[in-house]
Short mmCIF file of C-alpha atoms in Angstrom, two decimals:
data_model
loop_
_atom_site.label_atom_id
_atom_site.label_comp_id
_atom_site.label_asym_id
_atom_site.label_seq_id
_atom_site.Cartn_x
_atom_site.Cartn_y
_atom_site.Cartn_z
CA UNK A 1 0.00 0.00 0.00
CA UNK A 2 1.44 3.39 -1.00
CA UNK A 3 1.95 6.26 1.45
CA UNK A 4 -0.76 8.25 -0.32
CA UNK A 5 -3.26 5.43 0.14
CA UNK A 6 -2.31 5.04 3.79
CA UNK A 7 -2.71 8.80 4.31
CA UNK A 8 -6.18 8.75 2.76
CA UNK A 9 -7.24 5.81 4.94
CA UNK A 10 -5.92 7.57 8.05
CA UNK A 11 -7.87 10.73 7.19
CA UNK A 12 -11.03 8.64 6.74
CA UNK A 13 -10.48 6.92 10.09
CA UNK A 14 -9.97 10.24 11.88
CA UNK A 15 -13.15 11.66 10.32
CA UNK A 16 -15.08 8.52 11.28
CA UNK A 17 -13.69 8.69 14.83
CA UNK A 18 -14.83 12.31 15.07
CA UNK A 19 -18.39 11.54 14.00
CA UNK A 20 -18.68 8.52 16.28
CA UNK A 21 -17.30 10.26 19.37
CA UNK A 22 -19.26 13.50 18.92
CA UNK A 23 -22.34 12.30 20.83
CA UNK A 24 -20.43 11.57 24.09
CA UNK A 25 -18.63 14.93 23.81
CA UNK A 26 -21.96 16.79 23.45
CA UNK A 27 -23.58 14.82 26.27
CA UNK A 28 -24.01 17.74 28.75
CA UNK A 29 -25.94 19.90 26.31
CA UNK A 30 -27.95 16.93 24.97
CA UNK A 31 -29.07 15.88 28.46
CA UNK A 32 -29.73 19.46 29.56
CA UNK A 33 -31.81 20.28 26.50
CA UNK A 34 -33.77 17.03 26.77
CA UNK A 35 -34.71 18.02 30.31
CA UNK A 36 -35.61 21.61 29.40
CA UNK A 37 -37.18 21.05 25.99
CA UNK A 38 -39.22 17.91 26.66
CA UNK A 39 -40.15 18.54 30.28
CA UNK A 40 -38.21 15.55 31.62
CA UNK A 41 -36.79 15.32 35.11
CA UNK A 42 -32.98 15.31 35.42
CA UNK A 43 -33.02 11.55 36.14
CA UNK A 44 -35.23 10.86 33.11
CA UNK A 45 -33.06 13.00 30.83
CA UNK A 46 -29.98 11.21 32.14
CA UNK A 47 -31.64 7.88 31.44
CA UNK A 48 -32.31 8.90 27.81
CA UNK A 49 -28.67 9.89 27.45
CA UNK A 50 -27.61 6.56 28.93
CA UNK A 51 -29.87 4.64 26.54
CA UNK A 52 -28.35 6.54 23.61
CA UNK A 53 -24.82 5.65 24.65
CA UNK A 54 -25.77 2.09 25.62
CA UNK A 55 -26.73 1.51 21.99
CA UNK A 56 -23.30 2.83 21.03
CA UNK A 57 -21.47 0.35 23.27
CA UNK A 58 -23.69 -2.55 22.15
CA UNK A 59 -22.80 -1.90 18.52
CA UNK A 60 -19.11 -1.81 19.41
CA UNK A 61 -19.18 -5.16 21.19
CA UNK A 62 -21.14 -6.73 18.31
CA UNK A 63 -18.77 -5.41 15.67
CA UNK A 64 -15.72 -6.64 17.59
CA UNK A 65 -16.65 -10.21 16.64
CA UNK A 66 -17.97 -9.65 13.10
CA UNK A 67 -16.13 -6.59 11.82
CA UNK A 68 -13.69 -8.49 9.61
CA UNK A 69 -16.48 -10.34 7.78
CA UNK A 70 -18.52 -7.20 7.14
CA UNK A 71 -15.62 -5.01 6.05
CA UNK A 72 -14.74 -1.50 7.30
CA UNK A 73 -16.37 0.41 4.42
CA UNK A 74 -19.75 -1.33 4.65
CA UNK A 75 -19.83 -1.17 8.45
CA UNK A 76 -18.85 2.51 8.50
CA UNK A 77 -21.55 3.45 5.99
CA UNK A 78 -24.17 1.49 7.90
CA UNK A 79 -23.19 3.29 11.10
CA UNK A 80 -23.25 6.74 9.51
CA UNK A 81 -26.65 6.02 7.92
CA UNK A 82 -28.04 4.95 11.31
CA UNK A 83 -26.64 8.14 12.88
CA UNK A 84 -28.19 10.40 10.27
CA UNK A 85 -31.61 8.71 10.38
CA UNK A 86 -31.71 8.20 14.16
CA UNK A 87 -30.50 11.59 15.37
CA UNK A 88 -32.32 13.38 12.56
CA UNK A 89 -35.67 11.75 13.41
CA UNK A 90 -35.15 12.43 17.13
CA UNK A 91 -34.50 16.09 16.37
CA UNK A 92 -37.60 16.36 14.16
CA UNK A 93 -40.15 15.24 16.78
CA UNK A 94 -41.22 16.24 20.26
CA UNK A 95 -42.75 12.91 21.25
CA UNK A 96 -40.63 11.31 23.97
CA UNK A 97 -40.97 7.67 22.75
CA UNK A 98 -39.92 8.67 19.22
CA UNK A 99 -37.03 10.74 20.59
CA UNK A 100 -35.84 7.74 22.61
CA UNK A 101 -36.15 5.39 19.62
CA UNK A 102 -34.23 7.81 17.40
CA UNK A 103 -31.57 8.25 20.07
CA UNK A 104 -31.13 4.49 20.35
CA UNK A 105 -30.78 4.10 16.57
CA UNK A 106 -28.33 6.99 16.45
CA UNK A 107 -26.36 5.50 19.34
CA UNK A 108 -26.04 2.21 17.45
CA UNK A 109 -24.68 4.13 14.50
CA UNK A 110 -22.22 6.08 16.67
CA UNK A 111 -20.92 2.86 18.21
CA UNK A 112 -20.50 1.23 14.81
CA UNK A 113 -18.57 4.20 13.42
CA UNK A 114 -16.37 4.39 16.51
CA UNK A 115 -15.62 0.65 16.46
CA UNK A 116 -14.58 0.74 12.80
CA UNK A 117 -12.37 3.76 13.43
CA UNK A 118 -10.74 2.27 16.55
CA UNK A 119 -10.02 -1.05 14.81
CA UNK A 120 -8.50 0.76 11.85
CA UNK A 121 -6.41 3.00 14.09
CA UNK A 122 -5.05 -0.05 15.91
CA UNK A 123 -3.74 -1.36 12.59
CA UNK A 124 -1.76 1.80 11.83
CA UNK A 125 2.02 1.91 12.15
CA UNK A 126 1.74 4.43 15.02
CA UNK A 127 -1.64 3.89 16.75
CA UNK A 128 -0.88 6.47 19.45
CA UNK A 129 -0.37 9.21 16.87
CA UNK A 130 -3.51 8.17 14.99
CA UNK A 131 -5.67 8.16 18.14
CA UNK A 132 -4.21 11.55 19.09
CA UNK A 133 -5.28 12.97 15.72
CA UNK A 134 -8.78 11.59 16.26
CA UNK A 135 -9.07 13.17 19.69
CA UNK A 136 -7.78 16.48 18.32
CA UNK A 137 -10.44 16.43 15.62
CA UNK A 138 -13.37 15.58 17.86
CA UNK A 139 -12.30 18.11 20.51
CA UNK A 140 -12.13 20.87 17.90
CA UNK A 141 -15.54 19.96 16.46
CA UNK A 142 -17.22 19.75 19.88
CA UNK A 143 -15.65 23.04 21.01
CA UNK A 144 -16.97 24.82 17.92
CA UNK A 145 -20.45 23.39 18.52
CA UNK A 146 -20.46 24.48 22.17
CA UNK A 147 -19.85 28.05 21.01
CA UNK A 148 -22.50 27.82 18.30
CA UNK A 149 -25.40 25.87 19.84
CA UNK A 150 -26.44 28.48 22.48
CA UNK A 151 -27.15 30.95 19.64
CA UNK A 152 -29.42 28.53 17.74
CA UNK A 153 -32.30 28.65 20.20
CA UNK A 154 -33.47 26.25 22.89
CA UNK A 155 -34.97 22.81 22.57
CA UNK A 156 -33.46 19.39 22.07
CA UNK A 157 -33.26 19.51 18.27
CA UNK A 158 -30.06 21.54 17.73
CA UNK A 159 -27.42 19.19 19.23
CA UNK A 160 -29.03 16.06 17.78
CA UNK A 161 -29.28 17.66 14.35
CA UNK A 162 -25.61 18.70 14.57
CA UNK A 163 -24.55 15.08 15.14
CA UNK A 164 -26.71 13.92 12.21
CA UNK A 165 -25.10 16.55 9.95
CA UNK A 166 -21.63 15.43 11.05
CA UNK A 167 -22.46 11.86 10.00
CA UNK A 168 -23.63 13.11 6.59
CA UNK A 169 -20.45 15.13 6.06
CA UNK A 170 -18.20 12.16 6.89
CA UNK A 171 -19.97 9.80 4.45
CA UNK A 172 -17.81 10.64 1.36
CA UNK A 173 -14.62 9.81 3.30
CA UNK A 174 -15.71 6.18 3.72
CA UNK A 175 -14.79 5.53 0.07
CA UNK A 176 -11.15 5.45 1.18
CA UNK A 177 -11.76 2.53 3.54
CA UNK A 178 -11.19 -1.05 2.33
CA UNK A 179 -14.12 -3.32 1.57
CA UNK A 180 -14.61 -6.90 2.74
CA UNK A 181 -13.35 -8.40 -0.54
CA UNK A 182 -10.22 -6.28 -0.55
CA UNK A 183 -9.50 -7.16 3.08
CA UNK A 184 -9.86 -10.87 2.31
CA UNK A 185 -7.54 -10.62 -0.69
CA UNK A 186 -4.92 -8.68 1.28
CA UNK A 187 -5.13 -11.11 4.20
CA UNK A 188 -4.79 -14.11 1.86
CA UNK A 189 -1.84 -12.56 0.04
CA UNK A 190 -0.14 -11.64 3.31
CA UNK A 191 -0.67 -15.13 4.70
CA UNK A 192 0.68 -16.71 1.52
CA UNK A 193 3.79 -14.54 1.58
CA UNK A 194 4.28 -15.25 5.27
CA UNK A 195 4.02 -18.99 4.73
CA UNK A 196 6.42 -19.10 1.79
CA UNK A 197 9.02 -16.84 3.39
CA UNK A 198 8.77 -18.04 6.96
CA UNK A 199 9.21 -21.68 6.01
CA UNK A 200 12.81 -20.98 5.13
CA UNK A 201 13.31 -18.56 8.01
CA UNK A 202 11.89 -20.38 11.01
CA UNK A 203 12.10 -23.98 9.96
CA UNK A 204 9.99 -26.86 8.84
CA UNK A 205 6.28 -26.82 9.73
CA UNK A 206 5.91 -23.05 10.13
CA UNK A 207 3.63 -22.81 7.13
CA UNK A 208 0.80 -24.55 8.96
CA UNK A 209 0.26 -21.66 11.37
CA UNK A 210 -1.24 -18.95 9.19
CA UNK A 211 -4.69 -19.24 10.76
CA UNK A 212 -5.87 -16.45 13.08
CA UNK A 213 -4.46 -16.93 16.56
CA UNK A 214 -6.16 -16.71 19.95
CA UNK A 215 -6.72 -13.44 21.76
CA UNK A 216 -3.43 -12.49 23.46
CA UNK A 217 -3.02 -11.01 26.95
CA UNK A 218 -6.48 -12.13 28.07
CA UNK A 219 -6.05 -11.37 31.77
CA UNK A 220 -4.39 -8.00 31.21
CA UNK A 221 -6.93 -7.08 28.56
CA UNK A 222 -9.86 -7.99 30.79
CA UNK A 223 -8.42 -5.94 33.67
CA UNK A 224 -7.84 -3.01 31.34
CA UNK A 225 -11.37 -3.22 29.89
CA UNK A 226 -12.92 -3.33 33.38
CA UNK A 227 -10.78 -0.44 34.58
CA UNK A 228 -11.60 1.68 31.54
CA UNK A 229 -15.31 0.96 32.05
CA UNK A 230 -15.19 2.34 35.62
CA UNK A 231 -12.84 5.15 34.53
CA UNK A 232 -15.28 6.31 31.85
CA UNK A 233 -18.33 5.84 34.09
CA UNK A 234 -16.91 8.06 36.84
CA UNK A 235 -15.99 10.89 34.51
CA UNK A 236 -19.13 10.81 32.38
CA UNK A 237 -21.29 10.68 35.50
CA UNK A 238 -19.93 14.18 36.18
CA UNK A 239 -19.85 15.17 32.50
CA UNK A 240 -23.54 14.35 32.12
CA UNK A 241 -24.52 16.77 34.91
CA UNK A 242 -21.81 19.40 34.37
CA UNK A 243 -24.25 21.64 32.53
CA UNK A 244 -26.68 21.56 35.46
CA UNK A 245 -23.87 22.20 37.93
CA UNK A 246 -22.90 25.33 36.01
CA UNK A 247 -26.49 26.52 35.63
CA UNK A 248 -27.85 25.76 39.11
CA UNK A 249 -25.00 25.42 41.61
CA UNK A 250 -22.59 27.96 40.07
CA UNK A 251 -25.39 30.28 38.85
CA UNK A 252 -24.07 30.74 35.30
CA UNK A 253 -25.97 31.37 32.06
CA UNK A 254 -26.12 28.85 29.21
CA UNK A 255 -23.87 31.04 27.05
CA UNK A 256 -21.26 31.21 29.83
CA UNK A 257 -21.43 27.47 30.44
CA UNK A 258 -21.01 26.84 26.71
CA UNK A 259 -18.00 29.16 26.64
CA UNK A 260 -16.45 27.28 29.57
CA UNK A 261 -16.97 23.95 27.81
CA UNK A 262 -15.47 25.32 24.59
CA UNK A 263 -12.44 26.65 26.51
CA UNK A 264 -12.11 23.29 28.26
CA UNK A 265 -12.12 21.40 24.97
CA UNK A 266 -9.65 23.91 23.55
CA UNK A 267 -7.36 23.16 26.48
CA UNK A 268 -7.88 19.50 25.65
CA UNK A 269 -6.48 20.21 22.19
CA UNK A 270 -3.33 21.56 23.81
CA UNK A 271 -3.11 18.51 26.07
CA UNK A 272 -3.49 16.09 23.18
CA UNK A 273 -0.88 17.99 21.18
CA UNK A 274 1.51 17.75 24.11
CA UNK A 275 0.80 14.03 24.42
CA UNK A 276 1.52 13.54 20.73
CA UNK A 277 4.82 15.40 21.07
CA UNK A 278 5.72 13.48 24.23
CA UNK A 279 4.99 10.11 22.61
CA UNK A 280 6.39 7.14 24.51
CA UNK A 281 9.20 8.98 26.29
CA UNK A 282 7.54 8.43 29.69
CA UNK A 283 6.05 5.07 28.76
CA UNK A 284 2.36 4.49 29.38
CA UNK A 285 2.25 3.78 33.12
CA UNK A 286 3.17 7.31 34.28
CA UNK A 287 0.66 9.21 32.08
CA UNK A 288 -2.15 6.76 32.89
CA UNK A 289 -1.53 6.58 36.65
CA UNK A 290 -0.63 10.20 37.38
CA UNK A 291 -3.21 11.50 34.91
CA UNK A 292 -6.02 9.55 36.57
CA UNK A 293 -5.06 10.94 39.98
CA UNK A 294 -5.16 14.49 38.60
CA UNK A 295 -8.54 13.79 37.00
CA UNK A 296 -9.90 12.60 40.34
CA UNK A 297 -8.97 15.93 41.93
CA UNK A 298 -10.56 17.84 39.05
CA UNK A 299 -13.80 15.85 39.43
CA UNK A 300 -14.06 16.85 43.07
CA UNK A 301 -13.25 20.49 42.27
CA UNK A 302 -15.86 20.75 39.50
CA UNK A 303 -18.60 19.03 41.50
CA UNK A 304 -18.14 21.36 44.48
CA UNK A 305 -17.78 24.61 42.49
CA UNK A 306 -20.10 27.47 43.45
CA UNK A 307 -18.81 30.23 41.17
CA UNK A 308 -17.31 30.76 37.75
CA UNK A 309 -13.70 30.49 38.95
CA UNK A 310 -14.04 27.07 40.56
CA UNK A 311 -16.25 25.68 37.80
CA UNK A 312 -14.02 26.90 34.97
CA UNK A 313 -10.80 25.79 36.70
CA UNK A 314 -12.07 22.28 37.34
CA UNK A 315 -13.57 21.82 33.86
CA UNK A 316 -10.60 23.23 31.95
CA UNK A 317 -7.95 21.30 33.90
CA UNK A 318 -10.03 18.12 33.74
CA UNK A 319 -10.54 18.33 29.97
CA UNK A 320 -6.86 19.08 29.49
CA UNK A 321 -5.78 15.83 31.14
CA UNK A 322 -8.68 13.57 30.10
CA UNK A 323 -7.84 13.19 26.36
CA UNK A 324 -4.17 12.71 27.19
CA UNK A 325 -4.90 9.72 29.42
CA UNK A 326 -7.50 8.42 26.97
CA UNK A 327 -5.00 8.46 24.10
CA UNK A 328 -2.52 6.43 26.17
CA UNK A 329 -5.26 3.97 27.16
CA UNK A 330 -6.22 3.48 23.51
CA UNK A 331 -2.57 3.03 22.60
CA UNK A 332 -2.15 0.50 25.41
CA UNK A 333 -5.17 -1.47 24.18
CA UNK A 334 -3.83 -1.40 20.62
CA UNK A 335 -0.44 -2.74 21.78
CA UNK A 336 -2.07 -5.81 23.35
CA UNK A 337 -3.26 -7.16 19.99
CA UNK A 338 -2.03 -6.00 16.55
CA UNK A 339 -5.30 -7.15 14.96
CA UNK A 340 -7.21 -4.54 16.97
CA UNK A 341 -9.51 -6.87 18.92
CA UNK A 342 -8.55 -5.53 22.35
CA UNK A 343 -8.71 -1.98 21.01
CA UNK A 344 -12.33 -2.50 19.94
CA UNK A 345 -13.27 -4.23 23.21
CA UNK A 346 -11.65 -1.58 25.39
CA UNK A 347 -13.27 1.15 23.29
CA UNK A 348 -16.64 -0.55 23.70
CA UNK A 349 -16.06 -0.87 27.45
CA UNK A 350 -15.37 2.85 27.51
CA UNK A 351 -18.62 3.44 25.61
CA UNK A 352 -20.47 1.26 28.13
CA UNK A 353 -19.06 3.35 30.98
CA UNK A 354 -20.02 6.50 29.10
CA UNK A 355 -23.53 5.07 28.67
CA UNK A 356 -23.97 4.36 32.37
CA UNK A 357 -22.49 7.74 33.34
CA UNK A 358 -25.46 10.12 32.87
CA UNK A 359 -27.98 8.07 34.83
CA UNK A 360 -25.36 7.34 37.52
CA UNK A 361 -24.55 11.03 37.89
CA UNK A 362 -28.23 11.97 38.00
CA UNK A 363 -29.02 9.40 40.70
CA UNK A 364 -25.96 10.25 42.82
CA UNK A 365 -26.61 13.98 42.59
CA UNK A 366 -30.25 13.50 43.59
CA UNK A 367 -29.27 11.39 46.61
CA UNK A 368 -26.06 13.03 47.85
CA UNK A 369 -25.93 16.37 46.06
CA UNK A 370 -23.23 17.45 43.64
CA UNK A 371 -20.36 17.59 46.20
CA UNK A 372 -21.23 14.14 47.58
CA UNK A 373 -21.39 12.75 44.06
CA UNK A 374 -17.94 14.22 43.40
CA UNK A 375 -16.43 12.47 46.42
CA UNK A 376 -17.83 9.09 45.35
CA UNK A 377 -16.55 9.48 41.80
CA UNK A 378 -13.16 10.70 43.03
CA UNK A 379 -12.77 7.58 45.19
CA UNK A 380 -13.73 5.32 42.26
CA UNK A 381 -11.12 6.91 40.01
CA UNK A 382 -8.40 6.47 42.61
CA UNK A 383 -9.35 2.79 42.97
CA UNK A 384 -9.10 2.00 39.25
CA UNK A 385 -5.85 3.94 38.76
CA UNK A 386 -3.77 1.15 40.35
CA UNK A 387 -4.82 -1.84 38.16
CA UNK A 388 -4.67 0.16 34.93
CA UNK A 389 -1.18 1.37 35.81
CA UNK A 390 -0.15 -2.21 36.60
CA UNK A 391 -1.34 -3.37 33.16
CA UNK A 392 0.59 -0.54 31.53
CA UNK A 393 3.75 -1.55 33.41
CA UNK A 394 3.66 -5.31 32.98
CA UNK A 395 1.65 -6.12 29.84
CA UNK A 396 2.90 -3.43 27.47
CA UNK A 397 6.25 -2.15 26.43
CA UNK A 398 8.17 -0.73 23.51
CA UNK A 399 6.60 -2.33 20.44
CA UNK A 400 8.74 -4.27 18.02
CA UNK A 401 9.99 -1.97 15.27
CA UNK A 402 11.04 -3.20 11.82
CA UNK A 403 14.71 -3.29 12.77
CA UNK A 404 14.11 -5.36 15.88
CA UNK A 405 11.86 -7.72 13.94
CA UNK A 406 14.69 -8.38 11.49
CA UNK A 407 16.96 -9.17 14.42
CA UNK A 408 14.51 -11.82 15.63
CA UNK A 409 13.79 -13.98 12.60
CA UNK A 410 12.51 -11.60 9.95
CA UNK A 411 9.16 -10.03 9.14
CA UNK A 412 7.56 -13.34 8.01
CA UNK A 413 8.18 -14.81 11.44
CA UNK A 414 6.59 -11.79 13.10
CA UNK A 415 3.56 -11.98 10.81
CA UNK A 416 3.11 -15.65 11.59
CA UNK A 417 3.43 -14.94 15.28
CA UNK A 418 0.67 -12.36 15.06
CA UNK A 419 -1.61 -14.70 13.12
CA UNK A 420 -0.90 -18.22 14.31
CA UNK A 421 -0.86 -20.15 17.53
CA UNK A 422 1.52 -23.01 16.80
CA UNK A 423 4.71 -20.94 16.71
CA UNK A 424 3.83 -18.45 19.43
CA UNK A 425 6.65 -19.72 21.62
CA UNK A 426 9.19 -19.81 18.80
CA UNK A 427 8.88 -16.44 17.06
CA UNK A 428 8.13 -12.93 18.35
CA UNK A 429 4.67 -11.39 18.17
CA UNK A 430 4.13 -7.96 16.65
CA UNK A 431 3.63 -5.50 19.51
CA UNK A 432 5.42 -7.68 22.07
CA UNK A 433 7.79 -5.90 24.48
CA UNK A 434 11.48 -5.89 23.80
CA UNK A 435 13.48 -8.42 25.79
CA UNK A 436 16.40 -7.14 27.75
CA UNK A 437 19.80 -8.12 26.41
CA UNK A 438 22.14 -9.31 29.15
CA UNK A 439 25.82 -8.77 28.39
CA UNK A 440 27.93 -11.87 28.90
CA UNK A 441 31.59 -11.39 29.72
CA UNK A 442 33.85 -13.66 27.68
CA UNK A 443 37.30 -14.27 29.18
CA UNK A 444 39.97 -13.07 26.83
CA UNK A 445 42.67 -15.56 27.82
CA UNK A 446 45.54 -16.07 25.45
CA UNK A 447 45.64 -19.53 23.95
CA UNK A 448 48.87 -20.97 22.60
CA UNK A 449 48.42 -22.26 19.10
CA UNK A 450 49.60 -25.84 18.58
CA UNK A 451 51.15 -27.09 15.40
CA UNK A 452 48.18 -29.40 14.79
CA UNK A 453 45.95 -26.38 14.52
CA UNK A 454 47.30 -25.52 11.11
CA UNK A 455 47.71 -28.97 9.58
CA UNK A 456 45.58 -29.90 6.62
CA UNK A 457 42.82 -32.46 6.84
CA UNK A 458 43.51 -35.80 5.15
CA UNK A 459 41.06 -38.47 3.97
CA UNK A 460 42.39 -40.80 6.62
CA UNK A 461 41.21 -38.39 9.38
CA UNK A 462 37.55 -39.32 8.74
CA UNK A 463 38.12 -42.64 10.37
#
């Protein structure tokens, strides 16, 4: 595949990621406008938001098992069509059952688009850079919408219609994604090349291992998926009620709250840019662990804010750190499996946590108030920081680069290791951590050469 083709596919994946992630980023204004425009209670509006995002996570989990058979292009177009029809129909009606049905259909489409984008990003040469570009794009789009939506009138239609329009605009980019037939041909060709080349490189019998291998790092991946679920739930429980905190507890207007959210997402752009520049210099454990601790403090600060200063400080600092940690979590998930299966599952677990967040935040705020809700969510974040950091320390590492693959048996051996199960103990897997090289001291003693060392071999020496 040429560099131009790869660049076009990356642009399509970033655009698809932006459309799929836009609904969770606009969650505060969606929930707030559902409550104000349709006469729902805060808990009911939070439940509608949770149902929307639950459809998103369900689509992600479903596509994780069947995405390769459907093909990225067909799945992406189906997801974008569901987004346009679902969110558009929900925006066009004021009947609560039809709004809920449209939100569910749109959520399924958002989850499908996100799952295709995440799986494609995991297959890129630098998944961390690709996920950083996606987060930059969705943060910029959501920030622009937060500045625009307050001037388009009240009601629930504006944010839902904006998401539907985003899906329509991204549709032409899906032509750059591969179809199911092309994926099958590329996979067959790659497997054939791997078999023919690896037979000579890794020995007899290697050609029988080109079948897809089992899911690697099952325990670490399950811990990471569970931690990300709780991590997303805690933050989106606050994110779902942040608009109400600004309007009721801090006493701000909708325009001011929208400006704070736009500034917060703009700060998130700076954080993601810094994360992209930092790369893997600090590894993944330090950004994930320390970033989650900082986020926990920001959650408590935002939930207890009673004026513009406290609310803006908590929201801006929180949204600066959140996409940084999220990009490292997505990169960690991508490093566990080069085929992108853990990336899709962890992304779907994040969507499930996002889905449960609004109703959780609404129920906690009704029972314990906003400050009490903040303390509970802060404690949950501190609890999940430890296992996620442990996975980053022990199950990930510096991925194999082309030079190191050549030092360990050649690219065919690495391809077979990523696809097969029979040679997993013999050849390195793509994405596996580098093994430390232990220097061995060789004594440099001087050996006296005997005369027999230089004599020529004779036929009689064979015995």
